Amino acid sequence: MATQQERDEILKNADVAGIGSHCEIDTCKRLDFLPFICESCKGTFCLDHRTETSHSCKKAGSWLSSLRPTPSPATSTQKHPQSLLAAPCAATKCKTVINTPQHPGVSCPTCRKQYCLAHRLQDSHDCKPPPAPAATLAQEKAKDALQRFKASWAAKKSNSGTGTGGGGSGGSGIFSGLRKPGGNSSVVAVMKMKKEAKGDEKVPPEKRVYLYVEAEARTTTAKIPKGTFWYSKDWSVGRVLDLAAKSLQVTNLNNQGDNDEKRLRIFHVEGGRVVNFGEKVGDIAVNGNTFVLIRGLQMPDLLE
């Protein structure tokens, strides 16, 4: 093992110039003990000329390119997938594909179509409101029929005076054949109803509600057009409708589908509305009230 004196002698006779390297710039040639090697041209430079710009590298950027992965032929020819919402502009003769990063789509609130930015305004495309759906037209038609139905009953009430009712048809309303509602809630009329009414004998007398039930002539076909019946106050309107349809021999298709045009509904004359199937009869009707079976109303918009 060399002594300290021997190590000092070695350092004294060593070539210091062999420790570092000279900068390759002709105008510099500085001896740098920690030289820099350019990754692009592999030249040796000092601290001041270590960057590609400072030594005017002839292969500038080549080291960075070597770090990028080389795309495979399959990857280079593959097209970038478009957005699933991409679609052509709705304007006539416009070929712009919208709902993309380059061309966002704009929805028109009137015609409910999507356009490019150039045709987004109403005066720049053929803007027309879409036609109303068939269901909406049917609901409007049903609403109009129900309003006329209410007006007809209101006219019959005003023309009937204070008679006891319960008799034959009459009046000039559009729904002919329906009984004129009169003073049916009077004591005499109710007593007469109790004698004529039919119903389930199992219903206790204190739980009974006595009602006139009729079938609307234009929308239903009944072998027995009207009658007087009692029902339990705790029964639902749906149950009463099934029993009333059976008593009047009206075809009931309510349990065979969801087609509102074929469904039977109950119009409560005194309440002036179509009642819901889930309501209890005792909560909406009293003795002497009238239920009318009517078909073809679109629900639930007409439930009031």
Short mmCIF file of C-alpha atoms in Angstrom, two decimals:
data_model
loop_
_atom_site.label_atom_id
_atom_site.label_comp_id
_atom_site.label_asym_id
_atom_site.label_seq_id
_atom_site.Cartn_x
_atom_site.Cartn_y
_atom_site.Cartn_z
CA MET A 1 0.00 0.00 0.00
CA ALA A 2 1.45 3.37 -1.06
CA THR A 3 2.32 5.86 1.60
CA GLN A 4 1.21 9.46 1.65
CA GLN A 5 4.63 10.57 0.37
CA GLU A 6 4.38 8.19 -2.58
CA ARG A 7 0.85 9.42 -3.50
CA ASP A 8 2.01 13.05 -3.43
CA GLU A 9 4.87 12.14 -5.74
CA ILE A 10 2.47 10.50 -8.22
CA LEU A 11 0.16 13.54 -8.32
CA LYS A 12 3.17 15.84 -8.78
CA ASN A 13 4.38 13.99 -11.88
CA ALA A 14 0.85 13.30 -13.37
CA ASP A 15 -0.35 14.98 -16.61
CA VAL A 16 -3.15 17.31 -15.48
CA ALA A 17 -4.19 17.92 -19.08
CA GLY A 18 -5.20 14.28 -19.41
CA ILE A 19 -7.89 14.55 -16.75
CA GLY A 20 -10.44 16.70 -18.72
CA SER A 21 -11.25 17.42 -22.37
CA HIS A 22 -11.02 20.46 -24.59
CA CYS A 23 -14.16 22.05 -26.06
CA GLU A 24 -14.50 21.21 -29.76
CA ILE A 25 -15.47 24.76 -30.71
CA ASP A 26 -12.50 26.11 -32.68
CA THR A 27 -12.75 29.54 -31.13
CA CYS A 28 -12.99 28.11 -27.61
CA LYS A 29 -10.84 24.98 -27.00
CA ARG A 30 -11.33 25.45 -23.27
CA LEU A 31 -10.12 22.64 -21.04
CA ASP A 32 -13.07 21.45 -18.99
CA PHE A 33 -12.56 18.90 -16.24
CA LEU A 34 -16.29 17.99 -16.48
CA PRO A 35 -16.99 18.16 -20.20
CA PHE A 36 -20.45 17.68 -21.76
CA ILE A 37 -21.16 15.24 -24.55
CA CYS A 38 -23.93 16.24 -26.99
CA GLU A 39 -26.51 13.44 -27.34
CA SER A 40 -27.18 14.38 -30.96
CA CYS A 41 -23.74 14.86 -32.55
CA LYS A 42 -21.72 13.11 -29.79
CA GLY A 43 -19.30 16.08 -29.62
CA THR A 44 -17.52 17.22 -26.44
CA PHE A 45 -18.12 20.76 -25.24
CA CYS A 46 -17.56 23.01 -22.28
CA LEU A 47 -20.21 24.46 -20.02
CA ASP A 48 -20.81 27.48 -22.27
CA HIS A 49 -21.29 25.42 -25.45
CA ARG A 50 -23.12 22.40 -24.08
CA THR A 51 -26.52 23.19 -25.69
CA GLU A 52 -27.33 22.38 -29.32
CA THR A 53 -28.00 26.03 -30.04
CA SER A 54 -24.74 27.31 -28.55
CA HIS A 55 -22.55 24.95 -30.59
CA SER A 56 -24.76 25.00 -33.73
CA CYS A 57 -25.34 21.25 -33.62
CA LYS A 58 -25.45 19.70 -37.10
CA LYS A 59 -27.83 16.95 -35.86
CA ALA A 60 -30.01 19.10 -33.63
CA GLY A 61 -33.07 17.26 -32.33
CA SER A 62 -31.97 13.81 -33.46
CA TRP A 63 -31.68 12.52 -29.89
CA LEU A 64 -35.25 13.62 -29.16
CA SER A 65 -36.53 11.87 -32.29
CA SER A 66 -34.83 8.67 -31.21
CA LEU A 67 -36.88 8.70 -28.00
CA ARG A 68 -40.22 8.67 -29.86
CA PRO A 69 -41.68 5.21 -30.56
CA THR A 70 -41.81 4.24 -34.21
CA PRO A 71 -45.46 3.71 -35.25
CA SER A 72 -46.31 0.34 -36.75
CA PRO A 73 -47.83 0.21 -40.26
CA ALA A 74 -51.20 -0.82 -38.83
CA THR A 75 -51.20 2.09 -36.39
CA SER A 76 -50.11 4.68 -38.95
CA THR A 77 -52.88 3.81 -41.42
CA GLN A 78 -55.68 3.52 -38.80
CA LYS A 79 -58.16 6.40 -38.78
CA HIS A 80 -59.07 8.11 -35.55
CA PRO A 81 -62.59 7.05 -34.48
CA GLN A 82 -65.23 9.74 -34.67
CA SER A 83 -67.62 10.63 -31.89
CA LEU A 84 -70.69 8.43 -31.60
CA LEU A 85 -72.79 11.62 -31.79
CA ALA A 86 -71.17 12.80 -35.03
CA ALA A 87 -73.77 13.53 -37.70
CA PRO A 88 -74.17 15.75 -40.74
CA CYS A 89 -75.64 19.21 -40.35
CA ALA A 90 -79.43 19.21 -40.80
CA ALA A 91 -79.27 22.14 -43.22
CA THR A 92 -79.89 21.29 -46.87
CA LYS A 93 -76.71 20.94 -48.98
CA CYS A 94 -74.46 21.38 -45.93
CA LYS A 95 -71.84 18.64 -45.67
CA THR A 96 -70.33 19.67 -42.35
CA VAL A 97 -70.07 16.86 -39.82
CA ILE A 98 -71.12 18.24 -36.43
CA ASN A 99 -70.69 17.08 -32.83
CA THR A 100 -66.93 16.81 -33.34
CA PRO A 101 -64.11 18.76 -31.64
CA GLN A 102 -63.72 20.88 -34.76
CA HIS A 103 -67.43 21.48 -35.45
CA PRO A 104 -69.76 21.49 -32.41
CA GLY A 105 -73.46 21.02 -33.04
CA VAL A 106 -76.15 23.53 -32.04
CA SER A 107 -79.74 22.40 -31.41
CA CYS A 108 -82.55 24.61 -32.72
CA PRO A 109 -85.31 25.00 -30.07
CA THR A 110 -88.02 25.45 -32.73
CA CYS A 111 -87.48 22.61 -35.21
CA ARG A 112 -85.45 20.52 -32.72
CA LYS A 113 -82.71 19.68 -35.24
CA GLN A 114 -78.95 20.13 -34.94
CA TYR A 115 -76.92 22.43 -37.15
CA CYS A 116 -73.37 23.63 -37.59
CA LEU A 117 -72.37 27.09 -36.40
CA ALA A 118 -73.00 28.60 -39.84
CA HIS A 119 -76.63 27.40 -39.94
CA ARG A 120 -77.54 27.60 -36.25
CA LEU A 121 -79.86 30.63 -36.60
CA GLN A 122 -83.50 30.15 -37.65
CA ASP A 123 -83.19 32.39 -40.70
CA SER A 124 -80.20 30.39 -41.98
CA HIS A 125 -82.07 27.07 -42.26
CA ASP A 126 -85.55 25.86 -43.17
CA CYS A 127 -86.98 26.10 -39.66
CA LYS A 128 -90.37 24.44 -39.18
CA PRO A 129 -91.85 23.10 -35.92
CA PRO A 130 -92.13 19.30 -35.85
CA PRO A 131 -95.63 17.79 -36.23
CA ALA A 132 -97.47 16.99 -33.02
CA PRO A 133 -97.23 13.33 -31.94
CA ALA A 134 -100.28 11.14 -32.46
CA ALA A 135 -100.68 10.69 -28.71
CA THR A 136 -100.87 14.46 -28.20
CA LEU A 137 -103.55 14.81 -30.89
CA ALA A 138 -105.57 12.04 -29.27
CA GLN A 139 -105.31 13.72 -25.88
CA GLU A 140 -106.47 17.05 -27.31
CA LYS A 141 -109.39 15.32 -28.97
CA ALA A 142 -110.29 13.58 -25.72
CA LYS A 143 -110.07 16.83 -23.76
CA ASP A 144 -112.39 18.51 -26.23
CA ALA A 145 -114.88 15.63 -25.94
CA LEU A 146 -114.77 15.81 -22.14
CA GLN A 147 -115.36 19.58 -22.16
CA ARG A 148 -118.37 19.15 -24.43
CA PHE A 149 -119.57 16.37 -22.16
CA LYS A 150 -119.36 18.66 -19.12
CA ALA A 151 -121.13 21.46 -21.00
CA SER A 152 -123.91 19.07 -21.97
CA TRP A 153 -124.50 18.04 -18.36
CA ALA A 154 -124.38 21.64 -17.19
CA ALA A 155 -127.06 22.51 -19.74
CA LYS A 156 -129.23 19.62 -18.59
CA LYS A 157 -128.90 20.71 -14.97
CA SER A 158 -130.06 24.22 -15.79
CA ASN A 159 -133.00 22.93 -17.84
CA SER A 160 -134.13 20.29 -15.37
CA GLY A 161 -135.13 22.67 -12.61
CA THR A 162 -135.69 21.02 -9.25
CA GLY A 163 -137.40 17.86 -10.52
CA THR A 164 -136.72 14.58 -8.82
CA GLY A 165 -134.93 13.15 -11.87
CA GLY A 166 -134.28 9.48 -12.29
CA GLY A 167 -136.63 9.40 -15.30
CA GLY A 168 -136.16 9.14 -19.01
CA SER A 169 -133.80 10.82 -21.38
CA GLY A 170 -134.16 14.22 -22.92
CA GLY A 171 -132.44 17.50 -23.51
CA SER A 172 -130.60 18.77 -26.54
CA GLY A 173 -127.07 17.89 -25.40
CA ILE A 174 -124.67 16.09 -27.72
CA PHE A 175 -124.75 13.01 -25.45
CA SER A 176 -128.34 11.89 -25.87
CA GLY A 177 -129.92 9.17 -23.81
CA LEU A 178 -128.45 10.21 -20.47
CA ARG A 179 -130.63 10.89 -17.45
CA LYS A 180 -131.13 14.52 -16.50
CA PRO A 181 -129.58 15.17 -13.11
CA GLY A 182 -132.12 16.74 -10.84
CA GLY A 183 -132.63 16.98 -7.09
CA ASN A 184 -131.48 13.41 -6.54
CA SER A 185 -130.06 14.04 -3.10
CA SER A 186 -133.49 14.82 -1.64
CA VAL A 187 -134.86 12.46 1.01
CA VAL A 188 -137.72 11.26 -1.23
CA ALA A 189 -135.40 10.47 -4.11
CA VAL A 190 -132.98 8.61 -1.88
CA MET A 191 -135.80 6.55 -0.34
CA LYS A 192 -136.99 5.66 -3.83
CA MET A 193 -133.43 4.70 -4.80
CA LYS A 194 -133.10 2.35 -1.83
CA LYS A 195 -136.22 0.49 -2.94
CA GLU A 196 -135.10 0.17 -6.57
CA ALA A 197 -131.34 -0.25 -6.09
CA LYS A 198 -129.48 -3.52 -6.52
CA GLY A 199 -126.18 -4.56 -5.06
CA ASP A 200 -124.17 -6.94 -2.94
CA GLU A 201 -126.27 -8.01 0.05
CA LYS A 202 -123.09 -8.61 2.06
CA VAL A 203 -122.43 -4.84 2.23
CA PRO A 204 -123.79 -3.53 5.58
CA PRO A 205 -126.53 -0.88 5.19
CA GLU A 206 -124.45 1.75 7.01
CA LYS A 207 -121.60 1.20 4.50
CA ARG A 208 -123.75 1.56 1.38
CA VAL A 209 -123.75 4.50 -1.03
CA TYR A 210 -126.63 4.60 -3.55
CA LEU A 211 -125.74 5.82 -7.04
CA TYR A 212 -127.30 6.25 -10.47
CA VAL A 213 -125.09 4.54 -13.07
CA GLU A 214 -125.45 5.18 -16.80
CA ALA A 215 -123.56 4.31 -19.97
CA GLU A 216 -122.62 7.18 -22.29
CA ALA A 217 -124.38 6.49 -25.58
CA ARG A 218 -121.72 7.43 -28.14
CA THR A 219 -118.67 5.67 -26.71
CA THR A 220 -120.22 2.60 -25.11
CA THR A 221 -122.73 -0.05 -26.09
CA ALA A 222 -124.86 -1.23 -23.19
CA LYS A 223 -127.70 -3.70 -23.21
CA ILE A 224 -129.01 -1.98 -20.08
CA PRO A 225 -128.42 1.80 -20.54
CA LYS A 226 -128.83 2.78 -16.88
CA GLY A 227 -129.65 1.54 -13.42
CA THR A 228 -129.61 2.24 -9.70
CA PHE A 229 -127.11 0.39 -7.54
CA TRP A 230 -125.49 0.45 -4.14
CA TYR A 231 -121.78 -0.04 -3.48
CA SER A 232 -119.59 -0.08 -0.42
CA LYS A 233 -118.08 3.26 0.57
CA ASP A 234 -114.75 1.48 1.07
CA TRP A 235 -114.57 0.12 -2.47
CA SER A 236 -112.28 1.67 -5.04
CA VAL A 237 -113.54 3.33 -8.20
CA GLY A 238 -111.91 0.57 -10.24
CA ARG A 239 -113.92 -2.11 -8.46
CA VAL A 240 -117.14 -0.15 -8.84
CA LEU A 241 -116.44 0.33 -12.54
CA ASP A 242 -116.04 -3.44 -13.05
CA LEU A 243 -119.32 -4.15 -11.21
CA ALA A 244 -121.18 -1.35 -13.03
CA ALA A 245 -119.98 -2.54 -16.44
CA LYS A 246 -121.14 -6.05 -15.58
CA SER A 247 -124.52 -4.82 -14.35
CA LEU A 248 -125.14 -2.73 -17.49
CA GLN A 249 -123.59 -5.41 -19.72
CA VAL A 250 -120.95 -3.05 -21.11
CA THR A 251 -117.82 -4.58 -22.64
CA ASN A 252 -114.93 -3.98 -20.25
CA LEU A 253 -111.39 -4.29 -21.69
CA ASN A 254 -109.57 -2.49 -18.90
CA ASN A 255 -107.69 -5.59 -17.77
CA GLN A 256 -106.58 -6.59 -21.26
CA GLY A 257 -104.12 -3.80 -22.12
CA ASP A 258 -103.02 -0.20 -21.63
CA ASN A 259 -104.87 1.30 -24.63
CA ASP A 260 -106.68 4.34 -23.22
CA GLU A 261 -108.90 4.55 -26.30
CA LYS A 262 -110.58 1.27 -25.30
CA ARG A 263 -110.58 1.77 -21.55
CA LEU A 264 -113.72 2.53 -19.59
CA ARG A 265 -113.67 5.48 -17.21
CA ILE A 266 -116.13 6.89 -14.70
CA PHE A 267 -117.29 10.47 -15.03
CA HIS A 268 -118.67 11.82 -11.74
CA VAL A 269 -121.42 14.21 -12.78
CA GLU A 270 -121.72 16.14 -9.52
CA GLY A 271 -117.94 16.37 -9.16
CA GLY A 272 -117.56 17.41 -12.80
CA ARG A 273 -114.49 15.25 -13.41
CA VAL A 274 -113.18 11.85 -14.41
CA VAL A 275 -112.30 10.00 -11.22
CA ASN A 276 -109.18 7.94 -10.64
CA PHE A 277 -109.35 4.16 -10.34
CA GLY A 278 -107.68 4.21 -6.93
CA GLU A 279 -110.06 6.64 -5.23
CA LYS A 280 -112.58 5.39 -2.70
CA VAL A 281 -116.22 5.80 -3.62
CA GLY A 282 -117.13 7.05 -0.14
CA ASP A 283 -114.61 9.88 -0.45
CA ILE A 284 -116.00 11.31 -3.68
CA ALA A 285 -119.72 10.47 -3.86
CA VAL A 286 -122.85 10.60 -1.71
CA ASN A 287 -126.31 9.08 -2.07
CA GLY A 288 -128.06 10.24 -5.22
CA ASN A 289 -124.91 11.03 -7.23
CA THR A 290 -124.49 9.87 -10.82
CA PHE A 291 -121.65 7.87 -12.35
CA VAL A 292 -121.40 7.76 -16.15
CA LEU A 293 -119.36 5.06 -17.91
CA ILE A 294 -117.44 6.64 -20.77
CA ARG A 295 -114.81 5.19 -23.09
CA GLY A 296 -111.88 6.63 -25.05
CA LEU A 297 -110.37 9.28 -22.80
CA GLN A 298 -106.58 9.69 -22.72
CA MET A 299 -105.26 9.59 -19.15
CA PRO A 300 -103.79 10.82 -16.84
CA ASP A 301 -103.95 14.32 -18.37
CA LEU A 302 -107.73 14.47 -18.00
CA LEU A 303 -107.76 13.54 -14.32
CA GLU A 304 -108.54 16.70 -12.43
#
